[in-house]
Amino acid sequence: MTITLNGSDLTVTQVVAAARHGETVALAPEALAAMRRSRAIVQDVLAGGEPVYGLTTGVGERKAYLLDPAARQRFNHRLVLNHRIAQGDAAPADVVRGAMLCLANSYATGVTGVRPELAEMIVTLLNEGFAPPVRRLGSIGQGDLGPMADLAHGLITRSGFEVAENEGLALVSSNAFTTAWACLATADAEALLAVFDVAGALDLEAFGANVTCLHPVIEQIRPFPGLAATLHQLRLLLAGSYLWQPGAARFLQDPLTFRCLPQVHGAARDALGYVMSILQIELNSSQSNPVVVPATNGSGHEPGNEPGNERGRIVSVGNFDIGHLAAALDFLRIALAPVVTSANERAVKLLQAPYSGLPAGLAAGAGSPDDALAELAVAGQAITVEARTLAHPVSYELASSVKGEGIEDRATMAPLSARRLADMIALSARVVAIELVVAAQAIDLRAPGQLGLGTGRAYRMIRELVPFTQADGTLPADLEPLVELVTMGTLTPVA
């Protein structure tokens, strides 16, 4: 189904569909009309010759430099070239395609002053599957200048498009690169959190846990939406499980990583919901500077204008500061850290006889000298620590104020916040894969009886990829197929 861009209702789901699955994109007729209207205001300002940042003047510390009208177009082309300061490896192609979509949708708002032809060029190349190389490092989050210059250069080179006044600046001053990466990483976080629910429910069965931790009274007396949603999923996963039978629980109260599983996952789910709400606004906003203020209709007035003045104008703004998104992504990583830590701790406890009541290392033979699965705890702990370090907040970091004669003295570090979330999710997928292998081994040894509707399905999928480790066997040679199953989103709770 075609994704129609109008600058007001693009969703994270649509970004994923276009960036990863090649969904066709089109510009809404009303968006094209809005761009034409704002471009007419740009042309009026150009004709008047008044100083307007980035349009008739230079940028940054050269903002006082008035451009020769004959040099304005060349200046915009050089602006792209002079901002190609990004470094490092190329970003994933889906991030680049997502950035193209976000950029085109920001133009569809009709306030950036670009020609419709520029947005149409981006959409055409996006629909062709084009994704130019864009280096991932070098943006402080006050407009993704370096990566967006790489993107702009690739688009212009491929299409032969000639940028006009204001369009070079509109191409590089957007945060589309960060916004796209945040969308994809957040979508992955949502999918992975669902897999953590599956693994956590399987842990409860593997441990012989007390399911009073899932009692409906919990969400009634502590009505957090994420907590209620998590409890609902866990109860669905465990529907029909032996754990609901009287006397199935081994302990009156289990360790906190088992007993507080709904609360830990629920907090992360609420943080995820907050990020989604921020992204929904950011996706349908303009992050450009300057922006076009449309003409009034005579019933009101813009600040600084007399009532009834219908003349549109261009104003300098700071909407490239996306502190909302940077802080929200920090919040999500912080909320995810306990999820990963708890998952690893449950796996470790299942591997230890005093806690699990099973042979040490979940060895198939009692009294075996083999380590069995015990050493998986080491890998899990190492990866968990690495994932947790990525939870450190970055949105309060401050770049040097020397750049731009002290003008550019503020940084959101939003690109780093988004990239750290993506990296954290990739590491966490490996932690949950280890957790699933350990839980499946413990279930085989405990042989508890009927598994839940969802956990039973998950157990069968695990065993298709990773067999039971026999008494004379060794560790699973390769968990990559299981990691892939986790990241594909196939191993999800029942609906």
Short mmCIF file of C-alpha atoms in Angstrom, two decimals:
data_model
loop_
_atom_site.label_atom_id
_atom_site.label_comp_id
_atom_site.label_asym_id
_atom_site.label_seq_id
_atom_site.Cartn_x
_atom_site.Cartn_y
_atom_site.Cartn_z
CA MET A 1 0.00 0.00 0.00
CA THR A 2 1.38 3.38 -0.99
CA ILE A 3 2.58 5.70 1.77
CA THR A 4 1.30 9.19 1.00
CA LEU A 5 3.30 12.04 2.51
CA ASN A 6 1.40 15.11 3.63
CA GLY A 7 3.67 16.24 6.47
CA SER A 8 1.15 15.44 9.20
CA ASP A 9 0.54 11.71 9.73
CA LEU A 10 3.67 9.68 8.92
CA THR A 11 4.18 6.84 11.41
CA VAL A 12 7.08 4.75 12.68
CA THR A 13 5.47 1.70 11.09
CA GLN A 14 5.46 3.42 7.71
CA VAL A 15 9.11 4.42 8.08
CA VAL A 16 9.97 0.76 8.68
CA ALA A 17 7.84 -0.32 5.72
CA ALA A 18 9.51 2.08 3.30
CA ALA A 19 13.04 1.77 4.68
CA ARG A 20 13.18 -2.02 5.00
CA HIS A 21 10.47 -3.43 2.82
CA GLY A 22 10.43 -1.08 -0.17
CA GLU A 23 6.90 0.26 0.33
CA THR A 24 6.02 2.75 -2.42
CA VAL A 25 5.92 6.42 -1.44
CA ALA A 26 4.01 9.34 -2.97
CA LEU A 27 3.53 13.03 -2.19
CA ALA A 28 0.02 14.22 -1.42
CA PRO A 29 -1.39 16.87 -3.81
CA GLU A 30 -1.99 19.21 -0.88
CA ALA A 31 1.66 18.86 0.14
CA LEU A 32 2.81 19.86 -3.34
CA ALA A 33 0.47 22.85 -3.23
CA ALA A 34 1.81 23.89 0.19
CA MET A 35 5.38 23.72 -1.11
CA ARG A 36 4.48 25.89 -4.08
CA ARG A 37 2.94 28.50 -1.79
CA SER A 38 5.95 28.64 0.50
CA ARG A 39 8.32 28.76 -2.46
CA ALA A 40 6.43 31.78 -3.78
CA ILE A 41 7.16 33.55 -0.49
CA VAL A 42 10.85 32.64 -0.87
CA GLN A 43 10.85 34.15 -4.35
CA ASP A 44 9.24 37.34 -3.02
CA VAL A 45 11.91 37.62 -0.31
CA LEU A 46 14.67 37.05 -2.85
CA ALA A 47 13.24 39.75 -5.06
CA GLY A 48 13.14 42.15 -2.13
CA GLY A 49 16.80 41.55 -1.31
CA GLU A 50 16.34 41.72 2.46
CA PRO A 51 18.87 39.83 4.65
CA VAL A 52 17.57 36.34 5.41
CA TYR A 53 19.79 33.74 7.04
CA GLY A 54 21.01 31.13 4.58
CA LEU A 55 18.91 32.53 1.77
CA THR A 56 20.51 35.86 0.98
CA THR A 57 23.35 35.55 3.49
CA GLY A 58 26.00 33.05 4.47
CA VAL A 59 25.55 30.65 7.39
CA GLY A 60 27.18 30.18 10.80
CA GLU A 61 29.82 32.76 11.54
CA ARG A 62 29.41 34.06 7.98
CA LYS A 63 25.78 34.98 8.56
CA ALA A 64 26.55 38.67 8.07
CA TYR A 65 27.98 38.03 4.60
CA LEU A 66 25.46 39.15 1.98
CA LEU A 67 25.42 36.89 -1.06
CA ASP A 68 25.67 38.21 -4.59
CA PRO A 69 22.34 37.29 -6.25
CA ALA A 70 24.26 35.70 -9.12
CA ALA A 71 26.15 33.46 -6.67
CA ARG A 72 23.28 32.21 -4.54
CA GLN A 73 22.70 28.98 -6.46
CA ARG A 74 26.42 28.12 -6.51
CA PHE A 75 26.56 28.90 -2.81
CA ASN A 76 23.85 26.33 -2.08
CA HIS A 77 25.71 23.66 -4.03
CA ARG A 78 28.96 24.47 -2.22
CA LEU A 79 27.08 24.42 1.07
CA VAL A 80 26.42 20.71 0.53
CA LEU A 81 30.02 20.01 -0.42
CA ASN A 82 31.48 22.01 2.46
CA HIS A 83 29.42 20.10 5.00
CA ARG A 84 30.56 16.64 3.92
CA ILE A 85 32.48 16.21 7.16
CA ALA A 86 30.95 12.91 8.27
CA GLN A 87 33.35 10.11 9.18
CA GLY A 88 33.48 6.38 9.67
CA ASP A 89 31.70 3.47 8.07
CA ALA A 90 28.54 3.84 6.04
CA ALA A 91 25.24 3.71 7.91
CA PRO A 92 22.90 0.80 7.13
CA ALA A 93 20.95 1.20 3.90
CA ASP A 94 17.61 1.08 5.74
CA VAL A 95 18.65 4.07 7.86
CA VAL A 96 19.53 6.02 4.71
CA ARG A 97 16.23 5.15 3.04
CA GLY A 98 14.42 6.11 6.23
CA ALA A 99 16.24 9.45 6.23
CA MET A 100 15.10 10.07 2.66
CA LEU A 101 11.50 9.42 3.67
CA CYS A 102 11.71 11.65 6.75
CA LEU A 103 13.31 14.44 4.71
CA ALA A 104 10.64 14.31 2.03
CA ASN A 105 7.90 14.36 4.65
CA SER A 106 9.44 17.39 6.35
CA TYR A 107 9.30 19.21 3.01
CA ALA A 108 5.65 18.14 2.70
CA THR A 109 4.87 20.34 5.73
CA GLY A 110 5.24 23.28 3.37
CA VAL A 111 7.35 25.46 5.65
CA THR A 112 10.90 24.83 4.42
CA GLY A 113 10.57 26.90 1.26
CA VAL A 114 11.95 24.27 -1.12
CA ARG A 115 10.50 23.62 -4.56
CA PRO A 116 8.19 20.62 -4.96
CA GLU A 117 10.66 19.27 -7.50
CA LEU A 118 13.22 18.63 -4.75
CA ALA A 119 10.80 16.51 -2.72
CA GLU A 120 9.69 14.70 -5.88
CA MET A 121 13.29 13.87 -6.75
CA ILE A 122 13.85 12.33 -3.31
CA VAL A 123 10.65 10.25 -3.52
CA THR A 124 11.51 9.05 -7.03
CA LEU A 125 14.93 7.81 -5.96
CA LEU A 126 13.46 6.25 -2.83
CA ASN A 127 10.96 4.31 -4.92
CA GLU A 128 13.81 3.15 -7.16
CA GLY A 129 15.48 1.59 -4.13
CA PHE A 130 18.41 4.01 -4.18
CA ALA A 131 20.37 4.55 -0.97
CA PRO A 132 23.63 6.51 -1.31
CA PRO A 133 26.54 5.85 1.06
CA VAL A 134 26.15 8.01 4.17
CA ARG A 135 28.85 7.96 6.83
CA ARG A 136 27.46 7.44 10.31
CA LEU A 137 29.73 9.64 12.48
CA GLY A 138 30.17 13.37 12.83
CA SER A 139 26.82 14.89 13.81
CA ILE A 140 26.18 16.56 17.17
CA GLY A 141 22.43 16.60 16.63
CA GLN A 142 21.90 20.26 15.81
CA GLY A 143 20.91 19.30 12.30
CA ASP A 144 22.65 16.18 11.00
CA LEU A 145 24.92 18.34 8.86
CA GLY A 146 27.61 15.80 7.96
CA PRO A 147 25.46 12.74 7.25
CA MET A 148 22.79 14.83 5.53
CA ALA A 149 25.45 16.41 3.30
CA ASP A 150 26.54 12.90 2.29
CA LEU A 151 22.92 12.05 1.56
CA ALA A 152 22.32 15.28 -0.36
CA HIS A 153 25.47 14.81 -2.42
CA GLY A 154 24.46 11.27 -3.31
CA LEU A 155 20.95 12.33 -4.33
CA ILE A 156 22.16 15.28 -6.39
CA THR A 157 24.87 13.24 -8.11
CA ARG A 158 22.49 10.41 -8.97
CA SER A 159 19.67 12.64 -10.25
CA GLY A 160 21.59 15.56 -11.72
CA PHE A 161 19.29 17.85 -9.75
CA GLU A 162 20.39 21.49 -9.49
CA VAL A 163 19.65 22.99 -6.10
CA ALA A 164 18.21 26.49 -5.97
CA GLU A 165 18.39 29.18 -3.31
CA ASN A 166 17.72 27.85 0.22
CA GLU A 167 17.66 24.21 -0.94
CA GLY A 168 21.25 23.36 -0.10
CA LEU A 169 20.66 24.52 3.47
CA ALA A 170 17.30 22.72 3.63
CA LEU A 171 19.02 19.49 2.61
CA VAL A 172 21.77 19.54 5.23
CA SER A 173 20.12 21.25 8.21
CA SER A 174 17.54 18.50 8.81
CA ASN A 175 17.71 15.84 11.54
CA ALA A 176 16.18 13.25 9.20
CA PHE A 177 19.17 10.93 9.64
CA THR A 178 18.75 10.75 13.42
CA THR A 179 14.96 10.57 13.24
CA ALA A 180 15.05 7.66 10.81
CA TRP A 181 17.62 5.74 12.87
CA ALA A 182 15.54 6.36 15.99
CA CYS A 183 12.42 5.04 14.27
CA LEU A 184 14.09 1.82 13.17
CA ALA A 185 15.83 1.25 16.50
CA THR A 186 12.64 1.93 18.46
CA ALA A 187 10.66 -0.46 16.26
CA ASP A 188 13.35 -3.07 16.91
CA ALA A 189 13.17 -2.36 20.64
CA GLU A 190 9.41 -2.93 20.60
CA ALA A 191 9.84 -6.27 18.80
CA LEU A 192 12.67 -7.37 21.08
CA LEU A 193 10.72 -6.47 24.21
CA ALA A 194 8.02 -8.88 23.02
CA VAL A 195 10.67 -11.61 22.71
CA PHE A 196 11.90 -10.79 26.22
CA ASP A 197 8.32 -11.47 27.36
CA VAL A 198 8.48 -14.89 25.68
CA ALA A 199 11.86 -15.71 27.23
CA GLY A 200 10.74 -14.46 30.64
CA ALA A 201 7.61 -16.61 30.57
CA LEU A 202 9.70 -19.62 29.55
CA ASP A 203 12.04 -18.87 32.47
CA LEU A 204 9.09 -18.99 34.86
CA GLU A 205 8.24 -22.50 33.64
CA ALA A 206 11.89 -23.57 33.64
CA PHE A 207 12.30 -22.36 37.23
CA GLY A 208 9.00 -23.67 38.57
CA ALA A 209 8.07 -20.14 39.58
CA ASN A 210 5.13 -18.88 41.57
CA VAL A 211 2.59 -17.29 39.20
CA THR A 212 1.05 -15.11 41.88
CA CYS A 213 3.41 -12.52 40.35
CA LEU A 214 0.91 -12.41 37.45
CA HIS A 215 -2.26 -11.96 39.51
CA PRO A 216 -4.80 -9.52 37.94
CA VAL A 217 -4.91 -7.47 41.14
CA ILE A 218 -1.43 -6.14 40.29
CA GLU A 219 -2.57 -3.85 37.47
CA GLN A 220 -5.66 -2.86 39.42
CA ILE A 221 -3.74 -1.46 42.37
CA ARG A 222 -0.84 -0.11 40.26
CA PRO A 223 -2.36 0.91 36.93
CA PHE A 224 0.64 1.61 34.73
CA PRO A 225 -0.28 0.86 31.09
CA GLY A 226 3.00 -0.94 30.38
CA LEU A 227 2.60 -3.11 33.46
CA ALA A 228 -0.94 -4.08 32.48
CA ALA A 229 0.12 -4.89 28.90
CA THR A 230 3.03 -7.02 30.12
CA LEU A 231 0.88 -8.96 32.57
CA HIS A 232 -1.65 -9.59 29.81
CA GLN A 233 1.06 -10.94 27.47
CA LEU A 234 2.62 -13.16 30.12
CA ARG A 235 -0.74 -14.65 31.05
CA LEU A 236 -1.45 -15.35 27.37
CA LEU A 237 1.92 -16.98 26.92
CA LEU A 238 1.39 -19.18 29.95
CA ALA A 239 -2.25 -20.07 29.24
CA GLY A 240 -2.68 -23.77 30.02
CA SER A 241 0.73 -24.06 31.67
CA TYR A 242 1.40 -26.49 34.51
CA LEU A 243 2.36 -23.47 36.63
CA TRP A 244 -1.32 -22.68 37.24
CA GLN A 245 -1.89 -26.03 38.93
CA PRO A 246 -1.98 -26.03 42.76
CA GLY A 247 1.38 -26.87 44.26
CA ALA A 248 3.33 -26.25 41.05
CA ALA A 249 5.38 -23.40 42.55
CA ARG A 250 8.65 -24.47 44.21
CA PHE A 251 8.88 -21.40 46.45
CA LEU A 252 6.48 -19.04 48.17
CA GLN A 253 8.49 -16.13 46.79
CA ASP A 254 10.97 -16.27 43.92
CA PRO A 255 14.08 -14.13 43.31
CA LEU A 256 13.23 -10.61 42.24
CA THR A 257 14.28 -11.09 38.62
CA PHE A 258 11.49 -13.69 38.35
CA ARG A 259 8.93 -12.11 40.68
CA CYS A 260 9.33 -8.55 39.31
CA LEU A 261 9.46 -9.54 35.66
CA PRO A 262 6.14 -7.77 34.87
CA GLN A 263 7.26 -4.57 36.59
CA VAL A 264 10.65 -4.46 34.85
CA HIS A 265 9.22 -5.13 31.41
CA GLY A 266 6.28 -2.84 32.11
CA ALA A 267 8.54 0.11 32.89
CA ALA A 268 10.42 -0.45 29.63
CA ARG A 269 7.15 -0.71 27.73
CA ASP A 270 5.96 2.64 29.14
CA ALA A 271 9.30 4.24 28.23
CA LEU A 272 8.89 2.82 24.74
CA GLY A 273 5.42 4.33 24.50
CA TYR A 274 6.82 7.72 25.44
CA VAL A 275 9.48 7.52 22.74
CA MET A 276 6.84 6.53 20.18
CA SER A 277 4.80 9.61 21.08
CA ILE A 278 7.85 11.84 20.65
CA LEU A 279 8.69 10.24 17.31
CA GLN A 280 5.15 10.73 16.07
CA ILE A 281 5.54 14.47 16.61
CA GLU A 282 9.10 14.65 15.31
CA LEU A 283 8.25 12.72 12.13
CA ASN A 284 5.62 15.28 11.19
CA SER A 285 7.53 18.42 12.05
CA SER A 286 10.00 20.65 10.29
CA GLN A 287 13.52 20.62 11.71
CA SER A 288 14.82 23.16 9.21
CA ASN A 289 16.18 26.66 9.67
CA PRO A 290 14.95 29.10 8.49
CA VAL A 291 11.23 28.40 8.02
CA VAL A 292 8.57 30.09 5.96
CA VAL A 293 5.74 31.77 7.84
CA PRO A 294 2.64 31.79 5.62
CA ALA A 295 0.72 34.94 4.92
CA THR A 296 -2.06 35.80 7.37
CA ASN A 297 -5.66 36.07 6.24
CA GLY A 298 -6.33 39.39 7.91
CA SER A 299 -7.91 37.91 11.03
CA GLY A 300 -4.70 37.79 13.01
CA HIS A 301 -1.10 38.76 12.84
CA GLU A 302 2.36 37.32 13.24
CA PRO A 303 4.66 38.65 15.97
CA GLY A 304 6.19 41.89 14.78
CA ASN A 305 3.58 42.47 12.08
CA GLU A 306 0.56 44.74 12.25
CA PRO A 307 -2.84 43.00 12.29
CA GLY A 308 -4.12 42.24 8.81
CA ASN A 309 -0.69 42.20 7.20
CA GLU A 310 -0.88 39.35 4.67
CA ARG A 311 2.75 39.27 3.65
CA GLY A 312 4.49 35.95 4.30
CA ARG A 313 8.01 35.99 5.62
CA ILE A 314 10.97 33.82 6.57
CA VAL A 315 12.22 33.54 10.15
CA SER A 316 15.29 32.06 11.77
CA VAL A 317 14.44 29.32 14.29
CA GLY A 318 16.08 26.57 16.34
CA ASN A 319 13.90 23.58 15.46
CA PHE A 320 16.98 21.56 14.58
CA ASP A 321 17.50 21.16 18.34
CA ILE A 322 15.81 17.80 18.94
CA GLY A 323 16.40 17.56 22.66
CA HIS A 324 13.01 15.90 23.11
CA LEU A 325 14.08 12.92 21.02
CA ALA A 326 17.62 12.72 22.38
CA ALA A 327 16.41 12.62 25.99
CA ALA A 328 13.60 10.18 25.18
CA LEU A 329 16.06 7.75 23.56
CA ASP A 330 18.29 8.04 26.63
CA PHE A 331 15.26 7.24 28.78
CA LEU A 332 14.44 4.15 26.72
CA ARG A 333 17.97 2.77 26.94
CA ILE A 334 17.97 3.32 30.71
CA ALA A 335 14.62 1.48 30.99
CA LEU A 336 15.88 -1.39 28.81
CA ALA A 337 19.03 -1.95 30.86
CA PRO A 338 17.18 -3.69 33.75
CA VAL A 339 15.35 -5.86 31.22
CA VAL A 340 18.65 -7.15 29.83
CA THR A 341 20.25 -7.47 33.27
CA SER A 342 17.29 -9.39 34.67
CA ALA A 343 17.19 -11.74 31.69
CA ASN A 344 20.85 -12.59 32.13
CA GLU A 345 20.43 -13.04 35.89
CA ARG A 346 17.55 -15.47 35.40
CA ALA A 347 19.67 -17.51 32.99
CA VAL A 348 22.53 -17.57 35.51
CA LYS A 349 20.20 -18.76 38.28
CA LEU A 350 18.82 -21.53 36.08
CA LEU A 351 22.41 -22.71 35.55
CA GLN A 352 23.08 -22.86 39.31
CA ALA A 353 21.85 -25.93 41.19
CA PRO A 354 21.10 -24.17 44.53
CA TYR A 355 18.57 -21.92 42.80
CA SER A 356 17.17 -24.14 40.05
CA GLY A 357 17.11 -27.47 41.87
CA LEU A 358 18.58 -28.96 38.70
CA PRO A 359 22.10 -30.30 37.97
CA ALA A 360 24.81 -27.62 37.88
CA GLY A 361 25.20 -26.12 34.44
CA LEU A 362 22.00 -27.98 33.49
CA ALA A 363 24.08 -31.08 32.76
CA ALA A 364 22.07 -33.99 31.39
CA GLY A 365 23.82 -36.48 33.66
CA ALA A 366 23.82 -36.11 37.44
CA GLY A 367 27.32 -35.83 38.87
CA SER A 368 28.81 -35.16 35.45
CA PRO A 369 32.26 -33.50 35.42
CA ASP A 370 31.32 -31.59 32.25
CA ASP A 371 30.51 -27.89 32.35
CA ALA A 372 27.42 -28.50 30.22
CA LEU A 373 25.87 -25.04 29.60
CA ALA A 374 27.56 -23.34 32.55
CA GLU A 375 29.98 -21.32 30.43
CA LEU A 376 27.11 -19.67 28.58
CA ALA A 377 26.76 -17.56 31.72
CA VAL A 378 30.14 -15.99 31.00
CA ALA A 379 29.14 -14.97 27.48
CA GLY A 380 25.80 -13.69 28.71
CA GLN A 381 27.39 -11.61 31.45
CA ALA A 382 29.96 -10.13 29.06
CA ILE A 383 27.36 -9.11 26.49
CA THR A 384 25.02 -7.81 29.18
CA VAL A 385 27.73 -5.53 30.57
CA GLU A 386 28.45 -4.21 27.09
CA ALA A 387 24.76 -3.55 26.47
CA ARG A 388 24.37 -1.81 29.84
CA THR A 389 27.24 0.59 29.14
CA LEU A 390 25.26 1.85 26.14
CA ALA A 391 22.48 2.99 28.49
CA HIS A 392 24.64 5.90 29.68
CA PRO A 393 22.79 9.15 28.80
CA VAL A 394 24.33 11.42 26.19
CA SER A 395 21.73 14.16 25.75
CA TYR A 396 23.35 16.39 28.37
CA GLU A 397 26.77 16.34 26.68
CA LEU A 398 28.10 19.71 25.52
CA ALA A 399 30.18 20.27 22.45
CA SER A 400 32.86 22.97 22.33
CA SER A 401 31.53 26.49 21.88
CA VAL A 402 34.55 27.54 19.83
CA LYS A 403 32.95 26.49 16.54
CA GLY A 404 31.13 29.27 14.71
CA GLU A 405 32.63 32.05 16.82
CA GLY A 406 30.74 30.75 19.84
CA ILE A 407 27.38 30.66 18.04
CA GLU A 408 27.16 26.86 17.85
CA ASP A 409 27.40 26.28 21.60
CA ARG A 410 24.70 23.65 22.10
CA ALA A 411 24.47 19.93 21.26
CA THR A 412 21.73 17.32 21.69
CA MET A 413 23.94 14.38 20.64
CA ALA A 414 20.72 12.80 19.34
CA PRO A 415 22.51 10.78 16.61
CA LEU A 416 24.65 9.08 19.26
CA SER A 417 21.55 8.44 21.37
CA ALA A 418 19.81 6.72 18.43
CA ARG A 419 22.88 4.77 17.38
CA ARG A 420 23.45 3.54 20.94
CA LEU A 421 19.88 2.30 21.08
CA ALA A 422 20.38 0.33 17.85
CA ASP A 423 23.63 -1.16 19.16
CA MET A 424 22.04 -1.98 22.51
CA ILE A 425 19.20 -3.82 20.79
CA ALA A 426 21.64 -5.87 18.70
CA LEU A 427 23.57 -6.92 21.82
CA SER A 428 20.40 -7.61 23.78
CA ALA A 429 19.18 -10.00 21.08
CA ARG A 430 22.20 -12.18 21.89
CA VAL A 431 21.46 -12.08 25.60
CA VAL A 432 17.89 -13.25 25.04
CA ALA A 433 19.10 -15.99 22.68
CA ILE A 434 21.29 -17.37 25.47
CA GLU A 435 18.39 -17.02 27.89
CA LEU A 436 16.14 -19.06 25.59
CA VAL A 437 18.70 -21.87 25.19
CA VAL A 438 19.19 -22.12 28.95
CA ALA A 439 15.44 -22.07 29.63
CA ALA A 440 14.79 -24.81 27.07
CA GLN A 441 17.50 -27.03 28.62
CA ALA A 442 16.06 -26.49 32.10
CA ILE A 443 12.56 -27.36 30.91
CA ASP A 444 13.82 -30.61 29.37
CA LEU A 445 15.54 -31.57 32.62
CA ARG A 446 12.64 -30.58 34.86
CA ALA A 447 10.08 -32.21 32.55
CA PRO A 448 7.31 -30.29 34.27
CA GLY A 449 4.41 -31.28 32.08
CA GLN A 450 2.21 -29.04 29.97
CA LEU A 451 3.78 -25.78 28.79
CA GLY A 452 1.78 -22.66 28.06
CA LEU A 453 0.20 -21.93 24.72
CA GLY A 454 2.84 -19.36 23.81
CA THR A 455 5.79 -20.80 25.68
CA GLY A 456 5.18 -24.24 24.17
CA ARG A 457 5.30 -22.75 20.70
CA ALA A 458 8.51 -20.89 21.54
CA TYR A 459 10.08 -24.04 23.02
CA ARG A 460 9.40 -26.00 19.81
CA MET A 461 10.91 -23.25 17.66
CA ILE A 462 14.03 -23.19 19.84
CA ARG A 463 14.44 -26.93 19.63
CA GLU A 464 14.22 -26.83 15.83
CA LEU A 465 17.42 -24.77 15.87
CA VAL A 466 19.25 -25.80 19.05
CA PRO A 467 18.96 -29.43 20.23
CA PHE A 468 19.06 -30.60 23.83
CA THR A 469 22.65 -30.88 25.12
CA GLN A 470 23.19 -34.54 25.98
CA ALA A 471 25.38 -35.89 28.78
CA ASP A 472 28.29 -36.47 26.42
CA GLY A 473 27.55 -33.41 24.31
CA THR A 474 29.09 -29.96 24.17
CA LEU A 475 27.73 -26.44 24.01
CA PRO A 476 25.62 -25.52 20.97
CA ALA A 477 28.14 -24.79 18.23
CA ASP A 478 26.35 -21.76 16.86
CA LEU A 479 23.56 -19.62 18.26
CA GLU A 480 23.38 -17.36 15.19
CA PRO A 481 20.25 -19.06 13.78
CA LEU A 482 18.50 -18.43 17.10
CA VAL A 483 19.75 -14.82 17.21
CA GLU A 484 18.31 -14.38 13.72
CA LEU A 485 15.00 -15.86 14.86
CA VAL A 486 14.95 -13.36 17.72
CA THR A 487 15.74 -10.35 15.53
CA MET A 488 13.27 -11.35 12.80
CA GLY A 489 10.41 -10.99 15.26
CA THR A 490 9.13 -14.50 14.55
CA LEU A 491 9.45 -15.56 18.17
CA THR A 492 6.70 -13.32 19.48
CA PRO A 493 3.86 -13.78 21.96
CA VAL A 494 0.53 -15.18 20.88
CA ALA A 495 -2.06 -12.59 19.97
#
